[in-house]
Amino acid sequence: MMSEKAILFDTSRCSACRGCQVACKCWNDLPSTLEKNGNPSTGSYQSPMDLNATTRLLISFNEEAGGSKGVKWAFGRRACQHCTDAACVTVCPAGAITKHEATGLVTVDDSKCVGCQYCSTACPFDVPHYQEGLRTTVNKCTGCVDRIEQGLEPACVTTCQPDALLFGDRDEMIAIAHERADFLKAKGYEDAVVYGEDEMGGLHVIQVLKYGVAAHGQVENPQANPVVGLTQIMKPITGIATGVTVAGLAAMFALGIGYKRDKLAYNPDTEDTLSVTTGEVVKHGDGQDEESVMEHITENLGGKKGGRDE
């Protein structure tokens, strides 16, 4: 039986070459813009500036004041964190986002996604993205479960030259992360920390953050959006309301069986509205009601139709 897996990202080893970004796009067939200046210059080496409908992974460039050279390059990794308590899985109404039981990674089935974007709202890391016109479904990292099931590593991991990315059993990745954090602290990086061991029930992307959580653009103490709890409360209520509605509609249908609205005709001479079936006067005066007069019987009105001479 396969054990839980995790990707380890060690920021102290990352050179920000962005080979992982390219590998992710190539393996998952995610296009880059072909438009001239489609990614305009922002003054940052980071590109694009955030995840989008065709970018599941990016390396962020965060400049922090300090360090021996006056600036600290705090590279970060923006992608799905693959939470154990995944809010996106909880709120997805179509079962399009699910946890891969063998690895703990959070996957997406495009064929089931209805584009509601609840997952985007619920995610504390602002990861799932949706863009009208490019994709009709939400896009995010799937952990390359398709590769893992064939004994391969995720595409991003295979291309990392300085071994800033590793992949293996989650427990093993956590142990390596703590060793690296201790090593960095011994070298004077007192803010070095392991991220992902406990957050959101435990993440399946474990990170060694050389300069601390905030410096590398990660979320301190991430929490699921309150909308997640609301959807869980509403599910049984919605179920009850749906049942009542269906029962009510069924009763109305039963009561309506055999019911037919009387055909009415208007006599302009007497200003009476008559029942064509019984000949009884159902209304007097107010002129012809176009909504109620459904049929005019010529012989009952002395050769006139609809109250007008032919």
PDB file of C-alpha atoms in Angstrom:
ATOM      1  CA  MET A   1       0.000   0.000   0.000  1.00  0.00           C
ATOM      2  CA  MET A   2       1.341   3.422  -0.966  1.00  0.00           C
ATOM      3  CA  SER A   3       2.106   5.784   1.948  1.00  0.00           C
ATOM      4  CA  GLU A   4       1.268   9.482   2.077  1.00  0.00           C
ATOM      5  CA  LYS A   5       3.567  11.493  -0.147  1.00  0.00           C
ATOM      6  CA  ALA A   6       4.853  15.053  -0.088  1.00  0.00           C
ATOM      7  CA  ILE A   7       6.919  17.481  -2.121  1.00  0.00           C
ATOM      8  CA  LEU A   8       9.732  19.176  -0.170  1.00  0.00           C
ATOM      9  CA  PHE A   9      10.717  22.702  -1.227  1.00  0.00           C
ATOM     10  CA  ASP A  10      13.936  24.029   0.316  1.00  0.00           C
ATOM     11  CA  THR A  11      14.157  27.771  -0.325  1.00  0.00           C
ATOM     12  CA  SER A  12      17.798  27.826   0.760  1.00  0.00           C
ATOM     13  CA  ARG A  13      18.720  25.646  -2.225  1.00  0.00           C
ATOM     14  CA  CYS A  14      16.431  27.291  -4.816  1.00  0.00           C
ATOM     15  CA  SER A  15      18.184  29.308  -7.532  1.00  0.00           C
ATOM     16  CA  ALA A  16      14.869  30.570  -8.976  1.00  0.00           C
ATOM     17  CA  CYS A  17      15.719  29.172 -12.407  1.00  0.00           C
ATOM     18  CA  ARG A  18      11.980  28.442 -12.844  1.00  0.00           C
ATOM     19  CA  GLY A  19      12.658  25.160 -14.582  1.00  0.00           C
ATOM     20  CA  CYS A  20       9.890  23.703 -12.429  1.00  0.00           C
ATOM     21  CA  GLN A  21       7.420  26.180 -13.932  1.00  0.00           C
ATOM     22  CA  VAL A  22       8.357  25.106 -17.439  1.00  0.00           C
ATOM     23  CA  ALA A  23       8.204  21.397 -16.574  1.00  0.00           C
ATOM     24  CA  CYS A  24       4.738  21.850 -15.087  1.00  0.00           C
ATOM     25  CA  LYS A  25       3.450  23.568 -18.216  1.00  0.00           C
ATOM     26  CA  CYS A  26       5.022  20.989 -20.530  1.00  0.00           C
ATOM     27  CA  TRP A  27       3.700  17.928 -18.689  1.00  0.00           C
ATOM     28  CA  ASN A  28       0.208  19.322 -18.174  1.00  0.00           C
ATOM     29  CA  ASP A  29      -0.074  20.894 -21.643  1.00  0.00           C
ATOM     30  CA  LEU A  30      -0.657  24.384 -20.268  1.00  0.00           C
ATOM     31  CA  PRO A  31       0.020  27.082 -22.878  1.00  0.00           C
ATOM     32  CA  SER A  32       1.824  30.366 -22.340  1.00  0.00           C
ATOM     33  CA  THR A  33       0.629  33.516 -24.027  1.00  0.00           C
ATOM     34  CA  LEU A  34       1.796  34.029 -27.607  1.00  0.00           C
ATOM     35  CA  GLU A  35       0.653  37.631 -27.591  1.00  0.00           C
ATOM     36  CA  LYS A  36       3.394  40.235 -27.952  1.00  0.00           C
ATOM     37  CA  ASN A  37       4.118  41.648 -24.482  1.00  0.00           C
ATOM     38  CA  GLY A  38       1.443  39.327 -23.159  1.00  0.00           C
ATOM     39  CA  ASN A  39       3.318  39.315 -19.863  1.00  0.00           C
ATOM     40  CA  PRO A  40       4.303  42.989 -19.531  1.00  0.00           C
ATOM     41  CA  SER A  41       7.364  43.985 -17.546  1.00  0.00           C
ATOM     42  CA  THR A  42       6.628  44.753 -13.907  1.00  0.00           C
ATOM     43  CA  GLY A  43      10.144  45.478 -12.713  1.00  0.00           C
ATOM     44  CA  SER A  44      10.277  42.055 -11.068  1.00  0.00           C
ATOM     45  CA  TYR A  45      11.963  38.874 -12.217  1.00  0.00           C
ATOM     46  CA  GLN A  46       8.787  37.056 -11.268  1.00  0.00           C
ATOM     47  CA  SER A  47       6.603  36.051 -14.196  1.00  0.00           C
ATOM     48  CA  PRO A  48       3.679  35.800 -14.212  1.00  0.00           C
ATOM     49  CA  MET A  49       2.846  37.826 -11.128  1.00  0.00           C
ATOM     50  CA  ASP A  50       0.302  35.287  -9.890  1.00  0.00           C
ATOM     51  CA  LEU A  51      -1.222  31.930 -10.678  1.00  0.00           C
ATOM     52  CA  ASN A  52      -3.786  31.962 -13.458  1.00  0.00           C
ATOM     53  CA  ALA A  53      -5.925  29.693 -15.607  1.00  0.00           C
ATOM     54  CA  THR A  54      -2.868  28.233 -17.378  1.00  0.00           C
ATOM     55  CA  THR A  55      -0.216  28.520 -14.643  1.00  0.00           C
ATOM     56  CA  ARG A  56      -0.366  26.021 -11.786  1.00  0.00           C
ATOM     57  CA  LEU A  57       3.070  26.721 -10.326  1.00  0.00           C
ATOM     58  CA  LEU A  58       5.295  29.775 -10.077  1.00  0.00           C
ATOM     59  CA  ILE A  59       8.388  30.847  -8.212  1.00  0.00           C
ATOM     60  CA  SER A  60       7.893  34.153  -6.439  1.00  0.00           C
ATOM     61  CA  PHE A  61      10.655  36.746  -6.025  1.00  0.00           C
ATOM     62  CA  ASN A  62      10.492  38.581  -2.703  1.00  0.00           C
ATOM     63  CA  GLU A  63      13.181  41.105  -1.856  1.00  0.00           C
ATOM     64  CA  GLU A  64      13.749  41.678   1.851  1.00  0.00           C
ATOM     65  CA  ALA A  65      16.037  44.349   3.271  1.00  0.00           C
ATOM     66  CA  GLY A  66      18.979  42.975   5.261  1.00  0.00           C
ATOM     67  CA  GLY A  67      21.550  40.270   4.868  1.00  0.00           C
ATOM     68  CA  SER A  68      25.275  40.603   4.232  1.00  0.00           C
ATOM     69  CA  LYS A  69      24.644  42.271   0.851  1.00  0.00           C
ATOM     70  CA  GLY A  70      21.824  44.542   1.990  1.00  0.00           C
ATOM     71  CA  VAL A  71      19.091  42.465   0.395  1.00  0.00           C
ATOM     72  CA  LYS A  72      17.675  39.014   1.056  1.00  0.00           C
ATOM     73  CA  TRP A  73      16.327  37.114  -1.925  1.00  0.00           C
ATOM     74  CA  ALA A  74      13.407  35.190  -0.449  1.00  0.00           C
ATOM     75  CA  PHE A  75      12.214  32.912  -3.219  1.00  0.00           C
ATOM     76  CA  GLY A  76       8.817  31.303  -2.721  1.00  0.00           C
ATOM     77  CA  ARG A  77       6.659  28.600  -4.270  1.00  0.00           C
ATOM     78  CA  ARG A  78       3.070  29.438  -5.288  1.00  0.00           C
ATOM     79  CA  ALA A  79       1.044  26.312  -5.984  1.00  0.00           C
ATOM     80  CA  CYS A  80      -1.490  24.030  -4.361  1.00  0.00           C
ATOM     81  CA  GLN A  81      -0.364  23.010  -0.869  1.00  0.00           C
ATOM     82  CA  HIS A  82      -2.406  19.780  -0.924  1.00  0.00           C
ATOM     83  CA  CYS A  83      -4.002  20.215   2.519  1.00  0.00           C
ATOM     84  CA  THR A  84      -5.080  17.273   4.612  1.00  0.00           C
ATOM     85  CA  ASP A  85      -8.139  19.305   5.642  1.00  0.00           C
ATOM     86  CA  ALA A  86      -8.691  20.599   2.132  1.00  0.00           C
ATOM     87  CA  ALA A  87     -11.383  23.289   2.076  1.00  0.00           C
ATOM     88  CA  CYS A  88     -11.706  23.001  -1.704  1.00  0.00           C
ATOM     89  CA  VAL A  89     -12.626  19.331  -1.404  1.00  0.00           C
ATOM     90  CA  THR A  90     -15.222  20.100   1.274  1.00  0.00           C
ATOM     91  CA  VAL A  91     -17.076  22.766  -0.700  1.00  0.00           C
ATOM     92  CA  CYS A  92     -16.939  21.244  -4.197  1.00  0.00           C
ATOM     93  CA  PRO A  93     -20.579  20.410  -5.051  1.00  0.00           C
ATOM     94  CA  ALA A  94     -19.731  18.231  -8.037  1.00  0.00           C
ATOM     95  CA  GLY A  95     -17.012  15.993  -6.598  1.00  0.00           C
ATOM     96  CA  ALA A  96     -14.549  17.416  -9.117  1.00  0.00           C
ATOM     97  CA  ILE A  97     -11.888  18.058  -6.445  1.00  0.00           C
ATOM     98  CA  THR A  98     -11.002  15.026  -4.368  1.00  0.00           C
ATOM     99  CA  LYS A  99      -8.195  13.658  -2.229  1.00  0.00           C
ATOM    100  CA  HIS A 100      -6.139  10.849  -3.695  1.00  0.00           C
ATOM    101  CA  GLU A 101      -6.409   8.369  -0.853  1.00  0.00           C
ATOM    102  CA  ALA A 102      -3.090   6.644  -1.476  1.00  0.00           C
ATOM    103  CA  THR A 103      -0.941   9.789  -1.486  1.00  0.00           C
ATOM    104  CA  GLY A 104      -3.042  12.465   0.227  1.00  0.00           C
ATOM    105  CA  LEU A 105      -2.657  14.775  -2.781  1.00  0.00           C
ATOM    106  CA  VAL A 106      -5.634  16.837  -3.957  1.00  0.00           C
ATOM    107  CA  THR A 107      -6.635  16.164  -7.552  1.00  0.00           C
ATOM    108  CA  VAL A 108      -9.049  17.698 -10.058  1.00  0.00           C
ATOM    109  CA  ASP A 109     -11.362  15.927 -12.510  1.00  0.00           C
ATOM    110  CA  ASP A 110     -12.052  18.490 -15.263  1.00  0.00           C
ATOM    111  CA  SER A 111     -14.959  16.450 -16.599  1.00  0.00           C
ATOM    112  CA  LYS A 112     -16.917  16.976 -13.350  1.00  0.00           C
ATOM    113  CA  CYS A 113     -16.089  20.633 -12.688  1.00  0.00           C
ATOM    114  CA  VAL A 114     -19.081  22.957 -13.127  1.00  0.00           C
ATOM    115  CA  GLY A 115     -17.082  26.182 -12.839  1.00  0.00           C
ATOM    116  CA  CYS A 116     -18.845  27.381  -9.673  1.00  0.00           C
ATOM    117  CA  GLN A 117     -15.526  28.630  -8.212  1.00  0.00           C
ATOM    118  CA  TYR A 118     -16.469  27.731  -4.630  1.00  0.00           C
ATOM    119  CA  CYS A 119     -13.002  26.213  -4.258  1.00  0.00           C
ATOM    120  CA  SER A 120     -11.384  29.543  -5.154  1.00  0.00           C
ATOM    121  CA  THR A 121     -13.371  31.236  -2.402  1.00  0.00           C
ATOM    122  CA  ALA A 122     -12.647  28.571   0.213  1.00  0.00           C
ATOM    123  CA  CYS A 123      -8.887  28.154  -0.305  1.00  0.00           C
ATOM    124  CA  PRO A 124      -6.800  30.030   2.305  1.00  0.00           C
ATOM    125  CA  PHE A 125      -3.868  30.127  -0.133  1.00  0.00           C
ATOM    126  CA  ASP A 126      -5.811  31.625  -3.060  1.00  0.00           C
ATOM    127  CA  VAL A 127      -4.690  28.810  -5.349  1.00  0.00           C
ATOM    128  CA  PRO A 128      -7.530  27.528  -7.599  1.00  0.00           C
ATOM    129  CA  HIS A 129      -7.957  29.913 -10.536  1.00  0.00           C
ATOM    130  CA  TYR A 130     -10.609  30.267 -13.201  1.00  0.00           C
ATOM    131  CA  GLN A 131     -10.558  32.525 -16.230  1.00  0.00           C
ATOM    132  CA  GLU A 132     -13.445  32.991 -18.625  1.00  0.00           C
ATOM    133  CA  GLY A 133     -12.523  32.273 -22.226  1.00  0.00           C
ATOM    134  CA  LEU A 134      -9.385  30.266 -21.484  1.00  0.00           C
ATOM    135  CA  ARG A 135     -10.720  27.461 -19.330  1.00  0.00           C
ATOM    136  CA  THR A 136     -14.236  26.659 -18.316  1.00  0.00           C
ATOM    137  CA  THR A 137     -13.007  24.755 -15.257  1.00  0.00           C
ATOM    138  CA  VAL A 138     -10.898  25.604 -12.235  1.00  0.00           C
ATOM    139  CA  ASN A 139      -7.183  25.008 -12.657  1.00  0.00           C
ATOM    140  CA  LYS A 140      -4.669  23.993  -9.989  1.00  0.00           C
ATOM    141  CA  CYS A 141      -1.754  21.638  -9.315  1.00  0.00           C
ATOM    142  CA  THR A 142      -2.827  17.992  -9.102  1.00  0.00           C
ATOM    143  CA  GLY A 143       0.454  16.747  -7.642  1.00  0.00           C
ATOM    144  CA  CYS A 144       1.105  14.788 -10.864  1.00  0.00           C
ATOM    145  CA  VAL A 145      -0.771  11.793  -9.463  1.00  0.00           C
ATOM    146  CA  ASP A 146      -0.805  10.365 -12.988  1.00  0.00           C
ATOM    147  CA  ARG A 147       3.003  10.201 -12.889  1.00  0.00           C
ATOM    148  CA  ILE A 148       3.216   8.981  -9.293  1.00  0.00           C
ATOM    149  CA  GLU A 149       0.939   6.025 -10.066  1.00  0.00           C
ATOM    150  CA  GLN A 150       3.486   4.991 -12.704  1.00  0.00           C
ATOM    151  CA  GLY A 151       6.401   5.208 -10.278  1.00  0.00           C
ATOM    152  CA  LEU A 152       7.549   8.648 -11.435  1.00  0.00           C
ATOM    153  CA  GLU A 153       8.141  11.875  -9.520  1.00  0.00           C
ATOM    154  CA  PRO A 154       6.098  15.029 -10.124  1.00  0.00           C
ATOM    155  CA  ALA A 155       7.299  16.897 -13.206  1.00  0.00           C
ATOM    156  CA  CYS A 156       8.531  19.920 -11.230  1.00  0.00           C
ATOM    157  CA  VAL A 157      10.740  17.738  -9.017  1.00  0.00           C
ATOM    158  CA  THR A 158      12.447  15.947 -11.897  1.00  0.00           C
ATOM    159  CA  THR A 159      13.807  19.163 -13.402  1.00  0.00           C
ATOM    160  CA  CYS A 160      15.220  20.814 -10.234  1.00  0.00           C
ATOM    161  CA  GLN A 161      19.015  20.888 -10.584  1.00  0.00           C
ATOM    162  CA  PRO A 162      20.024  22.134  -7.089  1.00  0.00           C
ATOM    163  CA  ASP A 163      17.690  19.615  -5.379  1.00  0.00           C
ATOM    164  CA  ALA A 164      15.547  22.358  -3.921  1.00  0.00           C
ATOM    165  CA  LEU A 165      12.622  20.056  -4.722  1.00  0.00           C
ATOM    166  CA  LEU A 166      12.447  16.509  -3.403  1.00  0.00           C
ATOM    167  CA  PHE A 167       9.618  13.982  -3.402  1.00  0.00           C
ATOM    168  CA  GLY A 168       8.936  11.017  -1.167  1.00  0.00           C
ATOM    169  CA  ASP A 169       7.093   9.730   1.867  1.00  0.00           C
ATOM    170  CA  ARG A 170       5.669  12.646   3.837  1.00  0.00           C
ATOM    171  CA  ASP A 171       7.296  11.604   7.115  1.00  0.00           C
ATOM    172  CA  GLU A 172      10.668  11.413   5.424  1.00  0.00           C
ATOM    173  CA  MET A 173      10.256  14.843   3.801  1.00  0.00           C
ATOM    174  CA  ILE A 174       9.362  16.376   7.186  1.00  0.00           C
ATOM    175  CA  ALA A 175      12.460  14.831   8.793  1.00  0.00           C
ATOM    176  CA  ILE A 176      14.715  16.204   6.041  1.00  0.00           C
ATOM    177  CA  ALA A 177      13.067  19.610   6.358  1.00  0.00           C
ATOM    178  CA  HIS A 178      13.819  19.810  10.086  1.00  0.00           C
ATOM    179  CA  GLU A 179      17.429  18.813   9.478  1.00  0.00           C
ATOM    180  CA  ARG A 180      17.785  21.625   6.935  1.00  0.00           C
ATOM    181  CA  ALA A 181      16.094  24.183   9.195  1.00  0.00           C
ATOM    182  CA  ASP A 182      18.431  23.263  12.071  1.00  0.00           C
ATOM    183  CA  PHE A 183      21.409  23.521   9.729  1.00  0.00           C
ATOM    184  CA  LEU A 184      20.346  27.000   8.575  1.00  0.00           C
ATOM    185  CA  LYS A 185      19.802  28.218  12.132  1.00  0.00           C
ATOM    186  CA  ALA A 186      23.298  27.016  13.013  1.00  0.00           C
ATOM    187  CA  LYS A 187      24.567  29.108  10.113  1.00  0.00           C
ATOM    188  CA  GLY A 188      22.938  32.232  11.510  1.00  0.00           C
ATOM    189  CA  TYR A 189      19.548  32.167   9.773  1.00  0.00           C
ATOM    190  CA  GLU A 190      17.552  32.355  12.976  1.00  0.00           C
ATOM    191  CA  ASP A 191      14.204  32.795  11.216  1.00  0.00           C
ATOM    192  CA  ALA A 192      14.492  29.502   9.317  1.00  0.00           C
ATOM    193  CA  VAL A 193      11.373  27.414   9.825  1.00  0.00           C
ATOM    194  CA  VAL A 194       9.587  24.298   8.571  1.00  0.00           C
ATOM    195  CA  TYR A 195       6.200  25.061   7.032  1.00  0.00           C
ATOM    196  CA  GLY A 196       3.422  22.587   6.287  1.00  0.00           C
ATOM    197  CA  GLU A 197       3.808  20.011   9.013  1.00  0.00           C
ATOM    198  CA  ASP A 198       0.644  21.005  10.883  1.00  0.00           C
ATOM    199  CA  GLU A 199      -1.044  23.787   8.871  1.00  0.00           C
ATOM    200  CA  MET A 200      -4.547  22.874   7.594  1.00  0.00           C
ATOM    201  CA  GLY A 201      -4.279  19.433   9.173  1.00  0.00           C
ATOM    202  CA  GLY A 202      -0.879  18.976   7.526  1.00  0.00           C
ATOM    203  CA  LEU A 203       0.180  19.958   4.023  1.00  0.00           C
ATOM    204  CA  HIS A 204       1.634  17.685   1.373  1.00  0.00           C
ATOM    205  CA  VAL A 205       4.028  20.404   0.272  1.00  0.00           C
ATOM    206  CA  ILE A 206       6.585  20.792   3.063  1.00  0.00           C
ATOM    207  CA  GLN A 207       8.763  23.897   2.891  1.00  0.00           C
ATOM    208  CA  VAL A 208      12.016  25.041   4.462  1.00  0.00           C
ATOM    209  CA  LEU A 209      11.625  28.814   4.656  1.00  0.00           C
ATOM    210  CA  LYS A 210      15.057  30.333   5.128  1.00  0.00           C
ATOM    211  CA  TYR A 211      13.899  33.818   6.148  1.00  0.00           C
ATOM    212  CA  GLY A 212      10.621  32.937   7.860  1.00  0.00           C
ATOM    213  CA  VAL A 213       7.032  32.465   6.756  1.00  0.00           C
ATOM    214  CA  ALA A 214       6.070  36.007   5.727  1.00  0.00           C
ATOM    215  CA  ALA A 215       9.330  36.751   3.863  1.00  0.00           C
ATOM    216  CA  HIS A 216       8.679  33.876   1.462  1.00  0.00           C
ATOM    217  CA  GLY A 217       5.077  34.909   0.795  1.00  0.00           C
ATOM    218  CA  GLN A 218       3.422  32.117   2.747  1.00  0.00           C
ATOM    219  CA  VAL A 219       0.279  32.430   4.863  1.00  0.00           C
ATOM    220  CA  GLU A 220       0.807  32.437   8.606  1.00  0.00           C
ATOM    221  CA  ASN A 221      -1.759  30.296  10.426  1.00  0.00           C
ATOM    222  CA  PRO A 222      -3.940  29.602   7.354  1.00  0.00           C
ATOM    223  CA  GLN A 223      -7.637  29.057   8.006  1.00  0.00           C
ATOM    224  CA  ALA A 224     -10.412  27.868   5.716  1.00  0.00           C
ATOM    225  CA  ASN A 225     -12.825  30.555   4.575  1.00  0.00           C
ATOM    226  CA  PRO A 226     -15.961  30.642   6.796  1.00  0.00           C
ATOM    227  CA  VAL A 227     -17.998  29.866   3.669  1.00  0.00           C
ATOM    228  CA  VAL A 228     -16.880  26.239   4.101  1.00  0.00           C
ATOM    229  CA  GLY A 229     -18.775  25.897   7.382  1.00  0.00           C
ATOM    230  CA  LEU A 230     -21.790  27.649   5.920  1.00  0.00           C
ATOM    231  CA  THR A 231     -22.002  25.217   3.014  1.00  0.00           C
ATOM    232  CA  GLN A 232     -21.975  22.297   5.444  1.00  0.00           C
ATOM    233  CA  ILE A 233     -24.836  23.841   7.428  1.00  0.00           C
ATOM    234  CA  MET A 234     -26.798  24.575   4.273  1.00  0.00           C
ATOM    235  CA  LYS A 235     -26.488  21.091   2.783  1.00  0.00           C
ATOM    236  CA  PRO A 236     -29.077  19.424   5.088  1.00  0.00           C
ATOM    237  CA  ILE A 237     -31.294  22.516   4.976  1.00  0.00           C
ATOM    238  CA  THR A 238     -31.123  22.522   1.210  1.00  0.00           C
ATOM    239  CA  GLY A 239     -31.979  18.828   1.204  1.00  0.00           C
ATOM    240  CA  ILE A 240     -35.065  19.404   3.388  1.00  0.00           C
ATOM    241  CA  ALA A 241     -36.156  22.414   1.356  1.00  0.00           C
ATOM    242  CA  THR A 242     -35.742  20.474  -1.839  1.00  0.00           C
ATOM    243  CA  GLY A 243     -37.851  17.625  -0.471  1.00  0.00           C
ATOM    244  CA  VAL A 244     -40.620  20.018   0.621  1.00  0.00           C
ATOM    245  CA  THR A 245     -40.574  21.740  -2.755  1.00  0.00           C
ATOM    246  CA  VAL A 246     -40.807  18.466  -4.640  1.00  0.00           C
ATOM    247  CA  ALA A 247     -43.643  17.256  -2.400  1.00  0.00           C
ATOM    248  CA  GLY A 248     -45.513  20.540  -2.872  1.00  0.00           C
ATOM    249  CA  LEU A 249     -45.141  20.419  -6.631  1.00  0.00           C
ATOM    250  CA  ALA A 250     -46.362  16.831  -6.648  1.00  0.00           C
ATOM    251  CA  ALA A 251     -49.444  17.784  -4.606  1.00  0.00           C
ATOM    252  CA  MET A 252     -50.196  20.708  -6.903  1.00  0.00           C
ATOM    253  CA  PHE A 253     -49.879  18.415  -9.907  1.00  0.00           C
ATOM    254  CA  ALA A 254     -52.261  15.891  -8.318  1.00  0.00           C
ATOM    255  CA  LEU A 255     -54.813  18.583  -7.517  1.00  0.00           C
ATOM    256  CA  GLY A 256     -54.566  19.891 -11.044  1.00  0.00           C
ATOM    257  CA  ILE A 257     -55.307  16.595 -12.734  1.00  0.00           C
ATOM    258  CA  GLY A 258     -58.565  16.916 -14.693  1.00  0.00           C
ATOM    259  CA  TYR A 259     -58.797  20.665 -14.163  1.00  0.00           C
ATOM    260  CA  LYS A 260     -59.548  22.731 -17.252  1.00  0.00           C
ATOM    261  CA  ARG A 261     -60.217  26.404 -17.293  1.00  0.00           C
ATOM    262  CA  ASP A 262     -63.689  27.362 -18.607  1.00  0.00           C
ATOM    263  CA  LYS A 263     -63.758  28.887 -22.060  1.00  0.00           C
ATOM    264  CA  LEU A 264     -65.229  32.341 -21.895  1.00  0.00           C
ATOM    265  CA  ALA A 265     -66.876  34.637 -24.412  1.00  0.00           C
ATOM    266  CA  TYR A 266     -67.731  38.337 -24.202  1.00  0.00           C
ATOM    267  CA  ASN A 267     -71.040  39.836 -25.421  1.00  0.00           C
ATOM    268  CA  PRO A 268     -70.498  43.562 -26.130  1.00  0.00           C
ATOM    269  CA  ASP A 269     -74.247  44.211 -26.347  1.00  0.00           C
ATOM    270  CA  THR A 270     -74.912  43.165 -22.750  1.00  0.00           C
ATOM    271  CA  GLU A 271     -71.340  43.649 -21.506  1.00  0.00           C
ATOM    272  CA  ASP A 272     -71.529  40.149 -20.098  1.00  0.00           C
ATOM    273  CA  THR A 273     -68.724  37.616 -19.970  1.00  0.00           C
ATOM    274  CA  LEU A 274     -70.275  34.168 -20.440  1.00  0.00           C
ATOM    275  CA  SER A 275     -69.153  30.625 -19.814  1.00  0.00           C
ATOM    276  CA  VAL A 276     -69.220  28.933 -23.211  1.00  0.00           C
ATOM    277  CA  THR A 277     -69.710  25.558 -21.499  1.00  0.00           C
ATOM    278  CA  THR A 278     -72.706  26.466 -19.286  1.00  0.00           C
ATOM    279  CA  GLY A 279     -73.901  29.780 -20.769  1.00  0.00           C
ATOM    280  CA  GLU A 280     -73.839  31.358 -17.318  1.00  0.00           C
ATOM    281  CA  VAL A 281     -72.781  34.970 -16.793  1.00  0.00           C
ATOM    282  CA  VAL A 282     -69.473  34.946 -14.922  1.00  0.00           C
ATOM    283  CA  LYS A 283     -68.822  38.707 -15.046  1.00  0.00           C
ATOM    284  CA  HIS A 284     -70.718  41.838 -16.044  1.00  0.00           C
ATOM    285  CA  GLY A 285     -69.145  45.077 -17.259  1.00  0.00           C
ATOM    286  CA  ASP A 286     -65.482  46.219 -17.413  1.00  0.00           C
ATOM    287  CA  GLY A 287     -65.280  45.391 -21.092  1.00  0.00           C
ATOM    288  CA  GLN A 288     -63.524  42.440 -22.704  1.00  0.00           C
ATOM    289  CA  ASP A 289     -60.737  40.859 -20.653  1.00  0.00           C
ATOM    290  CA  GLU A 290     -58.217  39.618 -23.232  1.00  0.00           C
ATOM    291  CA  GLU A 291     -56.563  37.355 -20.708  1.00  0.00           C
ATOM    292  CA  SER A 292     -59.761  35.537 -19.792  1.00  0.00           C
ATOM    293  CA  VAL A 293     -61.560  35.355 -23.139  1.00  0.00           C
ATOM    294  CA  MET A 294     -60.134  32.189 -24.658  1.00  0.00           C
ATOM    295  CA  GLU A 295     -62.707  31.390 -27.308  1.00  0.00           C
ATOM    296  CA  HIS A 296     -65.684  33.123 -28.926  1.00  0.00           C
ATOM    297  CA  ILE A 297     -68.629  31.083 -30.202  1.00  0.00           C
ATOM    298  CA  THR A 298     -70.145  32.999 -33.093  1.00  0.00           C
ATOM    299  CA  GLU A 299     -73.613  31.481 -32.911  1.00  0.00           C
ATOM    300  CA  ASN A 300     -74.017  32.441 -29.256  1.00  0.00           C
ATOM    301  CA  LEU A 301     -73.365  36.098 -30.034  1.00  0.00           C
ATOM    302  CA  GLY A 302     -75.626  36.661 -33.057  1.00  0.00           C
ATOM    303  CA  GLY A 303     -72.963  36.394 -35.761  1.00  0.00           C
ATOM    304  CA  LYS A 304     -70.366  38.541 -33.973  1.00  0.00           C
ATOM    305  CA  LYS A 305     -66.876  37.335 -33.033  1.00  0.00           C
ATOM    306  CA  GLY A 306     -64.758  38.782 -30.319  1.00  0.00           C
ATOM    307  CA  GLY A 307     -67.239  41.629 -29.880  1.00  0.00           C
ATOM    308  CA  ARG A 308     -66.547  43.096 -33.324  1.00  0.00           C
ATOM    309  CA  ASP A 309     -68.595  42.968 -36.592  1.00  0.00           C
ATOM    310  CA  GLU A 310     -67.027  40.820 -39.236  1.00  0.00           C
TER     311      GLU A 310
END
